[in-house]
Structure formats: C-alpha cells, structure tokens
Short mmCIF file of C-alpha atoms in Angstrom, two decimals:
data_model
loop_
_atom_site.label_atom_id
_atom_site.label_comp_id
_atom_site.label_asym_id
_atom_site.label_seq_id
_atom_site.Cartn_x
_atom_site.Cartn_y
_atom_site.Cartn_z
CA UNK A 1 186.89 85.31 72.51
CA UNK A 2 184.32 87.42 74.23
CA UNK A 3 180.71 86.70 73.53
CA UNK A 4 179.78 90.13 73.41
CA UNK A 5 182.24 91.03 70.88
CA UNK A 6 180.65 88.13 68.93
CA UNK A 7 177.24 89.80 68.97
CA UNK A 8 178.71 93.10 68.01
CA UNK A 9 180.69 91.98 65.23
CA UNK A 10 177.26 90.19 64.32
CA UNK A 11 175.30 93.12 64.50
CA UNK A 12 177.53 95.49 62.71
CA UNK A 13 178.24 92.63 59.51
CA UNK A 14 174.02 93.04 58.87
CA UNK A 15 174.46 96.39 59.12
CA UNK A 16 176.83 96.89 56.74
CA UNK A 17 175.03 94.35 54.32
CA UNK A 18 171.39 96.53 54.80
CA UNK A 19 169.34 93.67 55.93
CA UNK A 20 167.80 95.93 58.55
CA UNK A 21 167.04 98.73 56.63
CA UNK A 22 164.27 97.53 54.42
CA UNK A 23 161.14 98.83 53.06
CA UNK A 24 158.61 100.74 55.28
CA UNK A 25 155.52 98.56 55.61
CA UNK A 26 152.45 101.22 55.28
CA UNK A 27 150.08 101.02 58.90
CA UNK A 28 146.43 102.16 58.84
CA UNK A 29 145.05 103.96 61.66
CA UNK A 30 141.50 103.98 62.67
CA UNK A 31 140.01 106.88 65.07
CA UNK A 32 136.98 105.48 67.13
CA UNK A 33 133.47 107.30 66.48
CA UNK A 34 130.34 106.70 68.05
CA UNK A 35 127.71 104.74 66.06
CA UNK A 36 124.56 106.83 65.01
CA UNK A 37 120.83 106.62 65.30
CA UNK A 38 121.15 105.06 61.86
CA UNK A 39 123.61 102.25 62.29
CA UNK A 40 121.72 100.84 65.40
CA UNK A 41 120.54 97.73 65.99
CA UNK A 42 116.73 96.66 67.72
CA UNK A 43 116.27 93.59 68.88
CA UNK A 44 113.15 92.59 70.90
CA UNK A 45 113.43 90.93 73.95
CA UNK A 46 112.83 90.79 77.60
CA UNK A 47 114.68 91.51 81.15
CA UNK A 48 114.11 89.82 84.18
CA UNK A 49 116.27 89.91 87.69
CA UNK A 50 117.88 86.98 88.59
CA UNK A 51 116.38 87.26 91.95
CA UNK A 52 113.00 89.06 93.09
CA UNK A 53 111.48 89.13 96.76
CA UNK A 54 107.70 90.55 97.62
CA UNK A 55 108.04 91.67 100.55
CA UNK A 56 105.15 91.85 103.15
CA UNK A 57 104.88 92.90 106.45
CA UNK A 58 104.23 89.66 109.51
CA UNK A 59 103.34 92.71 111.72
CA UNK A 60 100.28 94.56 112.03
CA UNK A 61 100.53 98.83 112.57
CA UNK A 62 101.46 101.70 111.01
CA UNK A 63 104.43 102.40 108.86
CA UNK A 64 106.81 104.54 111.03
CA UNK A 65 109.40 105.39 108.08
CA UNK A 66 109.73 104.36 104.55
CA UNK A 67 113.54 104.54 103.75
CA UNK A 68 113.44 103.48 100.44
CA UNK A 69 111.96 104.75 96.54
CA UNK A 70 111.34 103.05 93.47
CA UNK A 71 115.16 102.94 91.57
CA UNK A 72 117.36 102.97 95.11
CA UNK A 73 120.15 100.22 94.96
CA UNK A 74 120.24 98.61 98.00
CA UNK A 75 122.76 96.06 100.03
CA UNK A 76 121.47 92.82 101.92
CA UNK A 77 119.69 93.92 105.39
CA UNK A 78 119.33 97.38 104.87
CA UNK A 79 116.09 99.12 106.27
CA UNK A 80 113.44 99.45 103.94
CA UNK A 81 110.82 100.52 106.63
CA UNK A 82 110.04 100.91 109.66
CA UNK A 83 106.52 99.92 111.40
CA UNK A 84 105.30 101.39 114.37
CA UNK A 85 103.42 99.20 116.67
CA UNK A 86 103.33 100.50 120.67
CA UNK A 87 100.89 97.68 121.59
CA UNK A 88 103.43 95.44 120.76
CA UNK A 89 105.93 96.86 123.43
CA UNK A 90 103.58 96.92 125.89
CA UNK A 91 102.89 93.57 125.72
CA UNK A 92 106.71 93.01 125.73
CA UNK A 93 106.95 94.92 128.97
CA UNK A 94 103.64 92.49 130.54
CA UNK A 95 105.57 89.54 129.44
CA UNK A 96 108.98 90.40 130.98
CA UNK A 97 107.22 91.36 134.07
CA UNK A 98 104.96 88.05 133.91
CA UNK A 99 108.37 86.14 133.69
CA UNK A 100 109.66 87.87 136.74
CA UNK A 101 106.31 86.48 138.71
CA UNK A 102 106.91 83.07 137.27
CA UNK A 103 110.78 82.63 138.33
CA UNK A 104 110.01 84.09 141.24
CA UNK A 105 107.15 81.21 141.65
CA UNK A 106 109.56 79.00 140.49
CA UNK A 107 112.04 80.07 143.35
CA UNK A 108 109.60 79.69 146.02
CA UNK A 109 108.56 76.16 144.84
CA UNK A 110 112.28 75.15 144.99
CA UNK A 111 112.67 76.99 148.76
CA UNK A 112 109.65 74.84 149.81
CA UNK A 113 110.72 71.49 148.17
CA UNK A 114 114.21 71.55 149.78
CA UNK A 115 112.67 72.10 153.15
CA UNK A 116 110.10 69.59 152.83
CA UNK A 117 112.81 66.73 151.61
CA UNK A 118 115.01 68.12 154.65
CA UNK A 119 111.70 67.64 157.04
CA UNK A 120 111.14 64.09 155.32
CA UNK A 121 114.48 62.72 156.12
CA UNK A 122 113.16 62.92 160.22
CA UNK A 123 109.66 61.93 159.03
CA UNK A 124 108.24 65.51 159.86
CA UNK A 125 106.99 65.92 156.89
CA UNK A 126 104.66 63.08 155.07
CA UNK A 127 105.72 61.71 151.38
CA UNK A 128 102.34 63.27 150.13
CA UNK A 129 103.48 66.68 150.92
CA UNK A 130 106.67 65.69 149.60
CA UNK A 131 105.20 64.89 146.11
CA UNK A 132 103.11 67.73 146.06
CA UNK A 133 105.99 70.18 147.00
CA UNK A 134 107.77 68.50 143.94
CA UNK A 135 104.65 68.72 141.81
CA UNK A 136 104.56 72.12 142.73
CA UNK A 137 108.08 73.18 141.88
CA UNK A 138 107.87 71.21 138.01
CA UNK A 139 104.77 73.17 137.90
CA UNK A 140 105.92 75.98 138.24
CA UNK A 141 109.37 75.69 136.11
CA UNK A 142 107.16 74.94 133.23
CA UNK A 143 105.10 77.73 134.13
CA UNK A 144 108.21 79.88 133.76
CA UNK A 145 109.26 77.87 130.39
CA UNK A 146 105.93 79.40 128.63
CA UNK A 147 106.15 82.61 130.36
CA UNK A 148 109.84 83.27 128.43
CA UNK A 149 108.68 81.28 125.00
CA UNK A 150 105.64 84.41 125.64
CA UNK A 151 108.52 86.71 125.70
CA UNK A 152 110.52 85.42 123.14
CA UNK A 153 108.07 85.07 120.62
CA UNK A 154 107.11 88.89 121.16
CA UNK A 155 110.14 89.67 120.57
CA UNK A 156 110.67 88.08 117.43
CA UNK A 157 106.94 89.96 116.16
CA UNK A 158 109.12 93.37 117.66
CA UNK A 159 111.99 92.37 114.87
CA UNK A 160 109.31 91.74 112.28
CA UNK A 161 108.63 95.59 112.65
CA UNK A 162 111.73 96.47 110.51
CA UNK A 163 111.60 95.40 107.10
CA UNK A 164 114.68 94.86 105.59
CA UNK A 165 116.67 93.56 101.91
CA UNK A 166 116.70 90.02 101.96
CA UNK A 167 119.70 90.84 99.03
CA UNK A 168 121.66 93.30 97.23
CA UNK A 169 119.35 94.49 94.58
CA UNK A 170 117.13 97.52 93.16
CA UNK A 171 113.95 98.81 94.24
CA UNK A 172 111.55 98.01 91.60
CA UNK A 173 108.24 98.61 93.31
CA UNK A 174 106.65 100.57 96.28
CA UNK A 175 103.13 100.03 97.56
CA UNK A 176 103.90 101.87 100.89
CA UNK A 177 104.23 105.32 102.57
CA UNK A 178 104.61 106.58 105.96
CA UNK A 179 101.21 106.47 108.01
CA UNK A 180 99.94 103.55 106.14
CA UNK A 181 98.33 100.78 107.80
CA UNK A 182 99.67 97.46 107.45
CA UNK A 183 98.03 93.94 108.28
CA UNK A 184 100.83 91.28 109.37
CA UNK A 185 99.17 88.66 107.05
CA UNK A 186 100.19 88.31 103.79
CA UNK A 187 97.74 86.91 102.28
CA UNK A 188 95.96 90.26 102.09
CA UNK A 189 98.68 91.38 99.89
CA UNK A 190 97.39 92.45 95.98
#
C-alpha cells in the first residue's frame, strides 16, 4: 500500500470526525507605547570609562593644530594635535650633518689603519703607530655610534610633536588651543 495514501486516508478520517475544527482560543494583542515622564524610574548612581588617558605633551613649543573638541569620538592613533617646534628640526638637520663628519672620520681612520697594518707587515711602520691607528679608528666608530644615538633620539622628541589616541574613546576634556605654549614636562600639568 502506498504510504501517502495512508496519510491521506488519515487525514481525511479526522476530518470527517471534526477533531480539527475546534474552538477558537481568544489571543490578546498588545500595541507598544512609550513610557511617560510619570512612569519613570531615578536611580542615583555614577559613570566612569573603563579606560582614561591624560595626555601631556614630552615636547616643548607651540601648538600647531588642535584637531580635536570636547565630545569627538575618536579611533586609536588619531591626531589630536599638532606642536610646532622649528628648533627641533634644526637640530635634526646639525645632527645628520654631524653624523656625516663622524662616518666620514670613521672612514678615514679605517683608510689609515689598513695602510699602517699593510706597512707593518715589512716593518715600515712601528707597532706604536699601529696601535694608535687602531685606537684611532675605535675612536672614531664610537664617535659615530653617539653621533646617530644624537640623531635618533631627536628624532624620537620630532614624533613626540604629534599627539595622538592612545585608544578608541571620547574626548572628555580639552585644556589646549592653537598658539598655546606647551612645556614637554609633565609634571607641570594641573
């Protein structure tokens, strides 16, 4: 026999005996409304952020640009400000060039030491130039070493003149505007 005539002939014996067609069951239907001044509910409490930075400024000049106002929602590393601070480049330039000098120094050294241990291998040169020619050429290496730490540490005081979001957040408070001063120590922060 074929199953679906078993279902059919299933379906059609409860509908001939009414089992399907039984009472409606009444449904209640509520419309949404907005709750009024009256129904409200106060509580007292407090809100804090679940992360806060002060920020302060490690360099010292005058603020360039001030990107951001009190209520602005911003995203990690985006500029807040922007401090202007030519001395700062200039002494960038005198460092780079000061490096220059000292790897050229450093150069030189080298150029003299490999002649003088070429002239000591036919005893035309004496060990005591030898070790001073050496002395010379560590000298100066190291001389170049500080020269670029110089530089690089510039540098990082030339990234320290944009101020950005240490992370996603909202602006809560402004103590800056463009042409301020700012000291790069923050312990003269209010």
């Amino acid at each position: 026999m074929n199953p679906n005539f078993r279902k059919f002939a299933f379906l059609s014996a409860v509908l001939a005996s009414g089992a399907l067609y039984a009472d409606p069951v009444p449904v209640r239907t509520a419309a949404p409304v907005p709750a009024d001044a009256e129904g409200s509910l106060q509580t007292t409490g407090r809100t804090a952020p679940a992360q806060q930075a002060h920020l302060f400024s490690r360099a010292t000049g005058t603020i360039a640009e001030c990107r951001v106002d009190i209520g602005d929602r911003v995203k990690a590393g985006d500029i807040l400000a922007v401090i202007e601070a030519p001395e700062i480049a200039h002494k960038i330039a005198s460092a780079k060039a000061k490096v220059a000098q000292m790897k050229s120094r450093a150069e030189l050294a080298q150029a003299l030491l490999g002649r003088a241990e070429s002239l000591a291998k036919t005893n035309a040169v004496s060990a005591e130039t030898l070790d001073e020619r050496s002395s010379a050429t560590r000298t100066a290496e190291a001389d170049q070493l500080v020269a670029e730490a110089e530089l690089h540490e510039l540098e990082v005081m030339q990234d320290f003149l944009t101020i950005r979001a240490p992370f996603q957040g909202t602006i809560t408070a402004r103590r800056i505007d463009k042409g301020d001063h700012v000291n790069g120590d923050s312990s003269a922060a209010d």
